[in-house]
PDB file of C-alpha atoms and ligand atoms in Angstrom:
ATOM      1  CA  UNK A  21    -119.504 -36.578   3.116  1.00  0.00           C
ATOM      2  CA  UNK A  22    -121.513 -39.075   5.546  1.00  0.00           C
ATOM      3  CA  UNK A  23    -120.322 -38.513   9.145  1.00  0.00           C
ATOM      4  CA  UNK A  24    -119.615 -41.220  11.448  1.00  0.00           C
ATOM      5  CA  UNK A  25    -120.723 -40.730  14.917  1.00  0.00           C
ATOM      6  CA  UNK A  26    -119.236 -42.176  17.668  1.00  0.00           C
ATOM      7  CA  UNK A  27    -122.035 -44.492  19.076  1.00  0.00           C
ATOM      8  CA  UNK A  28    -122.042 -45.904  15.631  1.00  0.00           C
ATOM      9  CA  UNK A  29    -118.917 -47.251  15.522  1.00  0.00           C
ATOM     10  CA  UNK A  30    -118.651 -50.806  16.365  1.00  0.00           C
ATOM     11  CA  UNK A  31    -115.645 -52.458  17.241  1.00  0.00           C
ATOM     12  CA  UNK A  32    -114.943 -56.189  16.376  1.00  0.00           C
ATOM     13  CA  UNK A  33    -112.103 -58.208  18.167  1.00  0.00           C
ATOM     14  CA  UNK A  34    -112.290 -61.224  16.186  1.00  0.00           C
ATOM     15  CA  UNK A  35    -109.571 -60.405  13.621  1.00  0.00           C
ATOM     16  CA  UNK A  36    -107.156 -59.522  16.550  1.00  0.00           C
ATOM     17  CA  UNK A  37    -108.550 -62.698  18.543  1.00  0.00           C
ATOM     18  CA  UNK A  38    -107.568 -64.951  15.242  1.00  0.00           C
ATOM     19  CA  UNK A  39    -104.151 -63.389  15.169  1.00  0.00           C
ATOM     20  CA  UNK A  40    -103.369 -64.016  18.761  1.00  0.00           C
ATOM     21  CA  UNK A  41    -104.548 -67.833  18.711  1.00  0.00           C
ATOM     22  CA  UNK A  42    -102.509 -68.346  15.662  1.00  0.00           C
ATOM     23  CA  UNK A  43     -99.522 -66.207  16.318  1.00  0.00           C
ATOM     24  CA  UNK A  44     -99.776 -65.856  20.000  1.00  0.00           C
ATOM     25  CA  UNK A  45     -99.113 -61.937  19.455  1.00  0.00           C
ATOM     26  CA  UNK A  46    -101.509 -59.432  21.120  1.00  0.00           C
ATOM     27  CA  UNK A  47    -102.034 -56.570  18.780  1.00  0.00           C
ATOM     28  CA  UNK A  48    -103.895 -54.556  21.734  1.00  0.00           C
ATOM     29  CA  UNK A  49    -100.523 -53.846  23.335  1.00  0.00           C
ATOM     30  CA  UNK A  50     -99.499 -51.606  20.397  1.00  0.00           C
ATOM     31  CA  UNK A  51     -99.596 -47.868  21.460  1.00  0.00           C
ATOM     32  CA  UNK A  52     -98.738 -46.624  17.832  1.00  0.00           C
ATOM     33  CA  UNK A  53     -95.715 -45.320  18.500  1.00  0.00           C
ATOM     34  CA  UNK A  54     -94.533 -45.831  15.051  1.00  0.00           C
ATOM     35  CA  UNK A  55     -90.932 -47.233  15.813  1.00  0.00           C
ATOM     36  CA  UNK A  56     -91.753 -50.419  13.761  1.00  0.00           C
ATOM     37  CA  UNK A  57     -92.900 -48.241  10.035  1.00  0.00           C
ATOM     38  CA  UNK A  58     -89.543 -45.804  10.786  1.00  0.00           C
ATOM     39  CA  UNK A  59     -87.167 -48.653  11.121  1.00  0.00           C
ATOM     40  CA  UNK A  60     -89.065 -50.648   7.757  1.00  0.00           C
ATOM     41  CA  UNK A  61     -86.522 -51.104   4.958  1.00  0.00           C
ATOM     42  CA  UNK A  62     -89.441 -51.738   2.721  1.00  0.00           C
ATOM     43  CA  UNK A  63     -91.842 -49.185   3.920  1.00  0.00           C
ATOM     44  CA  UNK A  64     -90.920 -46.688   0.804  1.00  0.00           C
ATOM     45  CA  UNK A  65     -93.234 -49.341  -1.257  1.00  0.00           C
ATOM     46  CA  UNK A  66     -95.642 -50.034   1.100  1.00  0.00           C
ATOM     47  CA  UNK A  67     -99.767 -48.455   0.793  1.00  0.00           C
ATOM     48  CA  UNK A  68     -99.533 -48.311   4.700  1.00  0.00           C
ATOM     49  CA  UNK A  69     -97.212 -48.717   7.008  1.00  0.00           C
ATOM     50  CA  UNK A  70     -96.949 -51.679   9.858  1.00  0.00           C
ATOM     51  CA  UNK A  71     -98.417 -49.339  12.914  1.00  0.00           C
ATOM     52  CA  UNK A  72    -101.517 -49.148  10.544  1.00  0.00           C
ATOM     53  CA  UNK A  73    -101.619 -52.713   9.901  1.00  0.00           C
ATOM     54  CA  UNK A  74    -101.452 -53.137  14.056  1.00  0.00           C
ATOM     55  CA  UNK A  75    -104.080 -50.381  13.880  1.00  0.00           C
ATOM     56  CA  UNK A  76    -106.501 -52.335  11.620  1.00  0.00           C
ATOM     57  CA  UNK A  77    -106.173 -55.522  13.574  1.00  0.00           C
ATOM     58  CA  UNK A  78    -107.162 -53.886  16.624  1.00  0.00           C
ATOM     59  CA  UNK A  79    -110.520 -52.000  14.637  1.00  0.00           C
ATOM     60  CA  UNK A  80    -111.403 -55.658  13.338  1.00  0.00           C
ATOM     61  CA  UNK A  81    -110.543 -53.631   9.724  1.00  0.00           C
ATOM     62  CA  UNK A  82    -109.985 -56.970   7.972  1.00  0.00           C
ATOM     63  CA  UNK A  83    -110.361 -55.850   4.266  1.00  0.00           C
ATOM     64  CA  UNK A  84    -108.431 -52.898   4.430  1.00  0.00           C
ATOM     65  CA  UNK A  85    -105.580 -54.902   6.164  1.00  0.00           C
ATOM     66  CA  UNK A  86    -105.644 -57.480   3.708  1.00  0.00           C
ATOM     67  CA  UNK A  87    -106.141 -55.375   0.064  1.00  0.00           C
ATOM     68  CA  UNK A  88    -103.257 -53.131   0.970  1.00  0.00           C
ATOM     69  CA  UNK A  89     -99.757 -54.469  -0.633  1.00  0.00           C
ATOM     70  CA  UNK A  90     -98.217 -54.174   3.014  1.00  0.00           C
ATOM     71  CA  UNK A  91     -98.365 -57.659   3.824  1.00  0.00           C
ATOM     72  CA  UNK A  92     -97.209 -58.813   0.959  1.00  0.00           C
ATOM     73  CA  UNK A  93     -94.156 -56.231   0.443  1.00  0.00           C
ATOM     74  CA  UNK A  94     -93.319 -57.029   4.007  1.00  0.00           C
ATOM     75  CA  UNK A  95     -89.697 -58.890   3.997  1.00  0.00           C
ATOM     76  CA  UNK A  96     -89.971 -60.946   7.130  1.00  0.00           C
ATOM     77  CA  UNK A  97     -86.539 -58.845   7.993  1.00  0.00           C
ATOM     78  CA  UNK A  98     -87.781 -58.835  11.870  1.00  0.00           C
ATOM     79  CA  UNK A  99     -86.390 -55.095  12.228  1.00  0.00           C
ATOM     80  CA  UNK A 100     -90.029 -54.261  13.216  1.00  0.00           C
ATOM     81  CA  UNK A 101     -90.352 -56.658  16.016  1.00  0.00           C
ATOM     82  CA  UNK A 102     -86.801 -55.761  17.213  1.00  0.00           C
ATOM     83  CA  UNK A 103     -87.538 -52.152  17.286  1.00  0.00           C
ATOM     84  CA  UNK A 104     -91.051 -52.623  18.970  1.00  0.00           C
ATOM     85  CA  UNK A 105     -90.813 -51.558  22.829  1.00  0.00           C
ATOM     86  CA  UNK A 106     -94.285 -53.601  23.637  1.00  0.00           C
ATOM     87  CA  UNK A 107     -92.112 -56.759  22.092  1.00  0.00           C
ATOM     88  CA  UNK A 108     -94.723 -57.801  19.884  1.00  0.00           C
ATOM     89  CA  UNK A 109     -93.447 -60.094  17.085  1.00  0.00           C
ATOM     90  CA  UNK A 110     -94.838 -57.475  14.042  1.00  0.00           C
ATOM     91  CA  UNK A 111     -93.294 -59.973  11.254  1.00  0.00           C
ATOM     92  CA  UNK A 112     -95.264 -62.772  12.893  1.00  0.00           C
ATOM     93  CA  UNK A 113     -98.334 -60.865  12.804  1.00  0.00           C
ATOM     94  CA  UNK A 114     -97.905 -59.592   9.447  1.00  0.00           C
ATOM     95  CA  UNK A 115     -97.145 -63.703   7.957  1.00  0.00           C
ATOM     96  CA  UNK A 116    -100.094 -64.544   9.938  1.00  0.00           C
ATOM     97  CA  UNK A 117    -102.335 -62.084   8.078  1.00  0.00           C
ATOM     98  CA  UNK A 118    -101.143 -63.527   4.726  1.00  0.00           C
ATOM     99  CA  UNK A 119    -102.163 -66.577   5.678  1.00  0.00           C
ATOM    100  CA  UNK A 120    -105.486 -65.356   7.298  1.00  0.00           C
ATOM    101  CA  UNK A 121    -105.954 -63.723   3.646  1.00  0.00           C
ATOM    102  CA  UNK A 122    -104.971 -66.678   1.877  1.00  0.00           C
ATOM    103  CA  UNK A 123    -107.616 -68.549   3.962  1.00  0.00           C
ATOM    104  CA  UNK A 124    -110.689 -66.145   3.535  1.00  0.00           C
ATOM    105  CA  UNK A 125    -109.836 -65.821  -0.574  1.00  0.00           C
ATOM    106  CA  UNK A 126    -109.512 -61.751   0.312  1.00  0.00           C
ATOM    107  CA  UNK A 127    -108.230 -60.279  -2.977  1.00  0.00           C
ATOM    108  CA  UNK A 128    -105.323 -58.004  -2.580  1.00  0.00           C
ATOM    109  CA  UNK A 129    -105.795 -54.438  -4.690  1.00  0.00           C
ATOM    110  CA  UNK A 130    -102.745 -55.765  -6.662  1.00  0.00           C
ATOM    111  CA  UNK A 131    -103.436 -59.267  -7.232  1.00  0.00           C
ATOM    112  CA  UNK A 132    -100.045 -60.194  -8.708  1.00  0.00           C
ATOM    113  CA  UNK A 133     -98.588 -59.969  -5.047  1.00  0.00           C
ATOM    114  CA  UNK A 134    -100.539 -63.528  -3.482  1.00  0.00           C
ATOM    115  CA  UNK A 135    -100.002 -65.060  -7.127  1.00  0.00           C
ATOM    116  CA  UNK A 136     -96.080 -64.220  -7.317  1.00  0.00           C
ATOM    117  CA  UNK A 137     -96.332 -65.348  -3.552  1.00  0.00           C
ATOM    118  CA  UNK A 138     -97.979 -68.809  -4.601  1.00  0.00           C
ATOM    119  CA  UNK A 139     -95.167 -69.467  -7.594  1.00  0.00           C
ATOM    120  CA  UNK A 140     -92.786 -68.801  -5.215  1.00  0.00           C
ATOM    121  CA  UNK A 141     -93.558 -71.154  -2.329  1.00  0.00           C
ATOM    122  CA  UNK A 142     -94.545 -73.861  -5.238  1.00  0.00           C
ATOM    123  CA  UNK A 143     -90.866 -73.377  -6.583  1.00  0.00           C
ATOM    124  CA  UNK A 144     -89.268 -73.768  -3.261  1.00  0.00           C
ATOM    125  CA  UNK A 145     -91.152 -76.647  -2.341  1.00  0.00           C
ATOM    126  CA  UNK A 146     -90.385 -78.721  -5.509  1.00  0.00           C
ATOM    127  CA  UNK A 147     -87.171 -77.361  -6.336  1.00  0.00           C
ATOM    128  CA  UNK A 148     -85.345 -76.895  -2.842  1.00  0.00           C
ATOM    129  CA  UNK A 149     -84.033 -73.209  -4.115  1.00  0.00           C
ATOM    130  CA  UNK A 150     -85.101 -70.122  -6.447  1.00  0.00           C
ATOM    131  CA  UNK A 151     -85.198 -70.184  -9.841  1.00  0.00           C
ATOM    132  CA  UNK A 152     -85.640 -66.766 -10.986  1.00  0.00           C
ATOM    133  CA  UNK A 153     -86.137 -66.774 -14.694  1.00  0.00           C
ATOM    134  CA  UNK A 154     -88.811 -69.645 -14.097  1.00  0.00           C
ATOM    135  CA  UNK A 155     -90.903 -67.494 -11.676  1.00  0.00           C
ATOM    136  CA  UNK A 156     -90.738 -64.324 -14.206  1.00  0.00           C
ATOM    137  CA  UNK A 157     -91.725 -66.478 -16.987  1.00  0.00           C
ATOM    138  CA  UNK A 158     -94.361 -68.209 -14.725  1.00  0.00           C
ATOM    139  CA  UNK A 159     -95.660 -64.632 -13.626  1.00  0.00           C
ATOM    140  CA  UNK A 160     -95.875 -63.238 -17.109  1.00  0.00           C
ATOM    141  CA  UNK A 161     -97.572 -66.256 -18.289  1.00  0.00           C
ATOM    142  CA  UNK A 162    -100.539 -66.128 -15.483  1.00  0.00           C
ATOM    143  CA  UNK A 163    -100.656 -62.340 -15.353  1.00  0.00           C
ATOM    144  CA  UNK A 164    -101.376 -62.593 -19.533  1.00  0.00           C
ATOM    145  CA  UNK A 165     -97.765 -60.916 -20.639  1.00  0.00           C
ATOM    146  CA  UNK A 166     -95.833 -63.732 -21.739  1.00  0.00           C
ATOM    147  CA  UNK A 167     -93.255 -61.443 -23.431  1.00  0.00           C
ATOM    148  CA  UNK A 168     -92.923 -58.960 -20.894  1.00  0.00           C
ATOM    149  CA  UNK A 169     -89.322 -58.246 -19.998  1.00  0.00           C
ATOM    150  CA  UNK A 170     -88.356 -60.666 -22.460  1.00  0.00           C
ATOM    151  CA  UNK A 171     -85.183 -59.183 -23.742  1.00  0.00           C
ATOM    152  CA  UNK A 172     -84.176 -57.715 -20.434  1.00  0.00           C
ATOM    153  CA  UNK A 173     -83.763 -61.472 -19.395  1.00  0.00           C
ATOM    154  CA  UNK A 174     -82.205 -62.547 -22.362  1.00  0.00           C
ATOM    155  CA  UNK A 175     -79.513 -60.244 -21.754  1.00  0.00           C
ATOM    156  CA  UNK A 176     -78.991 -61.061 -18.271  1.00  0.00           C
ATOM    157  CA  UNK A 177     -79.099 -64.824 -19.179  1.00  0.00           C
ATOM    158  CA  UNK A 178     -76.157 -63.890 -22.031  1.00  0.00           C
ATOM    159  CA  UNK A 179     -74.188 -62.232 -19.103  1.00  0.00           C
ATOM    160  CA  UNK A 180     -74.089 -64.694 -16.515  1.00  0.00           C
ATOM    161  CA  UNK A 181     -76.549 -62.892 -14.302  1.00  0.00           C
ATOM    162  CA  UNK A 182     -79.384 -65.491 -14.785  1.00  0.00           C
ATOM    163  CA  UNK A 183     -79.459 -68.981 -15.055  1.00  0.00           C
ATOM    164  CA  UNK A 184     -81.820 -70.601 -17.848  1.00  0.00           C
ATOM    165  CA  UNK A 185     -82.140 -73.807 -16.292  1.00  0.00           C
ATOM    166  CA  UNK A 186     -83.047 -74.604 -12.673  1.00  0.00           C
ATOM    167  CA  UNK A 187     -80.340 -76.083 -10.353  1.00  0.00           C
ATOM    168  CA  UNK A 188     -82.485 -78.656  -7.866  1.00  0.00           C
ATOM    169  CA  UNK A 189     -80.947 -79.203  -4.848  1.00  0.00           C
ATOM    170  CA  UNK A 190     -82.361 -81.871  -2.278  1.00  0.00           C
ATOM    171  CA  UNK A 191     -86.216 -81.277  -3.548  1.00  0.00           C
ATOM    172  CA  UNK A 192     -87.262 -84.327  -1.097  1.00  0.00           C
ATOM    173  CA  UNK A 193     -85.970 -82.558   1.690  1.00  0.00           C
ATOM    174  CA  UNK A 194     -88.128 -79.280   1.280  1.00  0.00           C
ATOM    175  CA  UNK A 195     -91.191 -81.053  -0.035  1.00  0.00           C
ATOM    176  CA  UNK A 196     -90.844 -83.107   3.263  1.00  0.00           C
ATOM    177  CA  UNK A 197     -90.696 -79.969   5.079  1.00  0.00           C
ATOM    178  CA  UNK A 198     -94.218 -78.757   3.354  1.00  0.00           C
ATOM    179  CA  UNK A 199     -95.991 -81.866   4.443  1.00  0.00           C
ATOM    180  CA  UNK A 200     -94.489 -81.725   8.072  1.00  0.00           C
ATOM    181  CA  UNK A 201     -95.912 -78.478   8.433  1.00  0.00           C
ATOM    182  CA  UNK A 202     -99.216 -79.287   6.666  1.00  0.00           C
ATOM    183  CA  UNK A 203     -99.533 -82.089   9.096  1.00  0.00           C
ATOM    184  CA  UNK A 204     -98.640 -79.903  11.886  1.00  0.00           C
ATOM    185  CA  UNK A 205    -101.106 -77.563  11.152  1.00  0.00           C
ATOM    186  CA  UNK A 206    -103.866 -79.997  11.075  1.00  0.00           C
TER     187      UNK A 206
HETATM  188  S1  SF4 B  11     -90.209 -57.675   8.930  1.00  0.00           S
HETATM  189 FE1  SF4 B  11     -91.685 -56.512   7.215  1.00  0.00          FE
HETATM  190  S2  SF4 B  11     -92.336 -54.774   8.228  1.00  0.00           S
HETATM  191 FE2  SF4 B  11     -90.820 -55.632   9.600  1.00  0.00          FE
HETATM  192  S3  SF4 B  11     -89.237 -53.863   9.114  1.00  0.00           S
HETATM  193 FE3  SF4 B  11     -89.145 -55.930   7.752  1.00  0.00          FE
HETATM  194  S4  SF4 B  11     -90.515 -55.553   5.730  1.00  0.00           S
HETATM  195 FE4  SF4 B  11     -91.207 -53.825   7.375  1.00  0.00          FE
HETATM  196  S1  SF4 B  12     -93.166 -50.732  17.513  1.00  0.00           S
HETATM  197 FE1  SF4 B  12     -94.797 -51.670  18.457  1.00  0.00          FE
HETATM  198  S2  SF4 B  12     -95.909 -50.295  19.792  1.00  0.00           S
HETATM  199 FE2  SF4 B  12     -94.912 -49.138  18.067  1.00  0.00          FE
HETATM  200  S3  SF4 B  12     -96.655 -48.784  16.570  1.00  0.00           S
HETATM  201 FE3  SF4 B  12     -95.076 -50.501  16.235  1.00  0.00          FE
HETATM  202  S4  SF4 B  12     -96.145 -52.484  17.006  1.00  0.00           S
HETATM  203 FE4  SF4 B  12     -97.136 -50.596  17.886  1.00  0.00          FE
END
């Protein structure tokens, strides 16, 4: 096993700077108390905790942060942000990491997660609301398993738990919202 000597460790603050520039949050304020991780309702499904993500950001470990499923499994529920004694909006930091990861085209270990996110956002943009049956069908198609869970889906449609067709509400309103966000970004 290769031993890493202290003098060989180089810290890269550019990731933290990028996060600060985009979100206004300073990840160096985190002192690893783990209050965010202990309150996270989705922690059990994540590869690493929100606390660990903050450490990756402090150390400039971009790939480690982006490849984990954590940034994709975050529900943006804000529990961590509310609990942080340092007032860091961790949910916003994670959201920012997702955007940076997409822009830099860093592939997550599980590629289905960014794909799910893209499909979901496209659906919201054009339909103004979620369309679960369409989302699952598109995800199955893009991942090469078109008939996955089909029997279960049909059963749910028959029982009225899933709608076969989407109900589109005010699509132009969300489309306008998306183009405004794009303009603001520029
Ligand atoms: S915002 Fe994300 S990381 Fe924070 S508690 Fe909620 S699910 Fe967990
Ligand atoms: S709650 Fe705040 S200070 Fe504590 S580990 Fe999480 S981010 Fe860091």
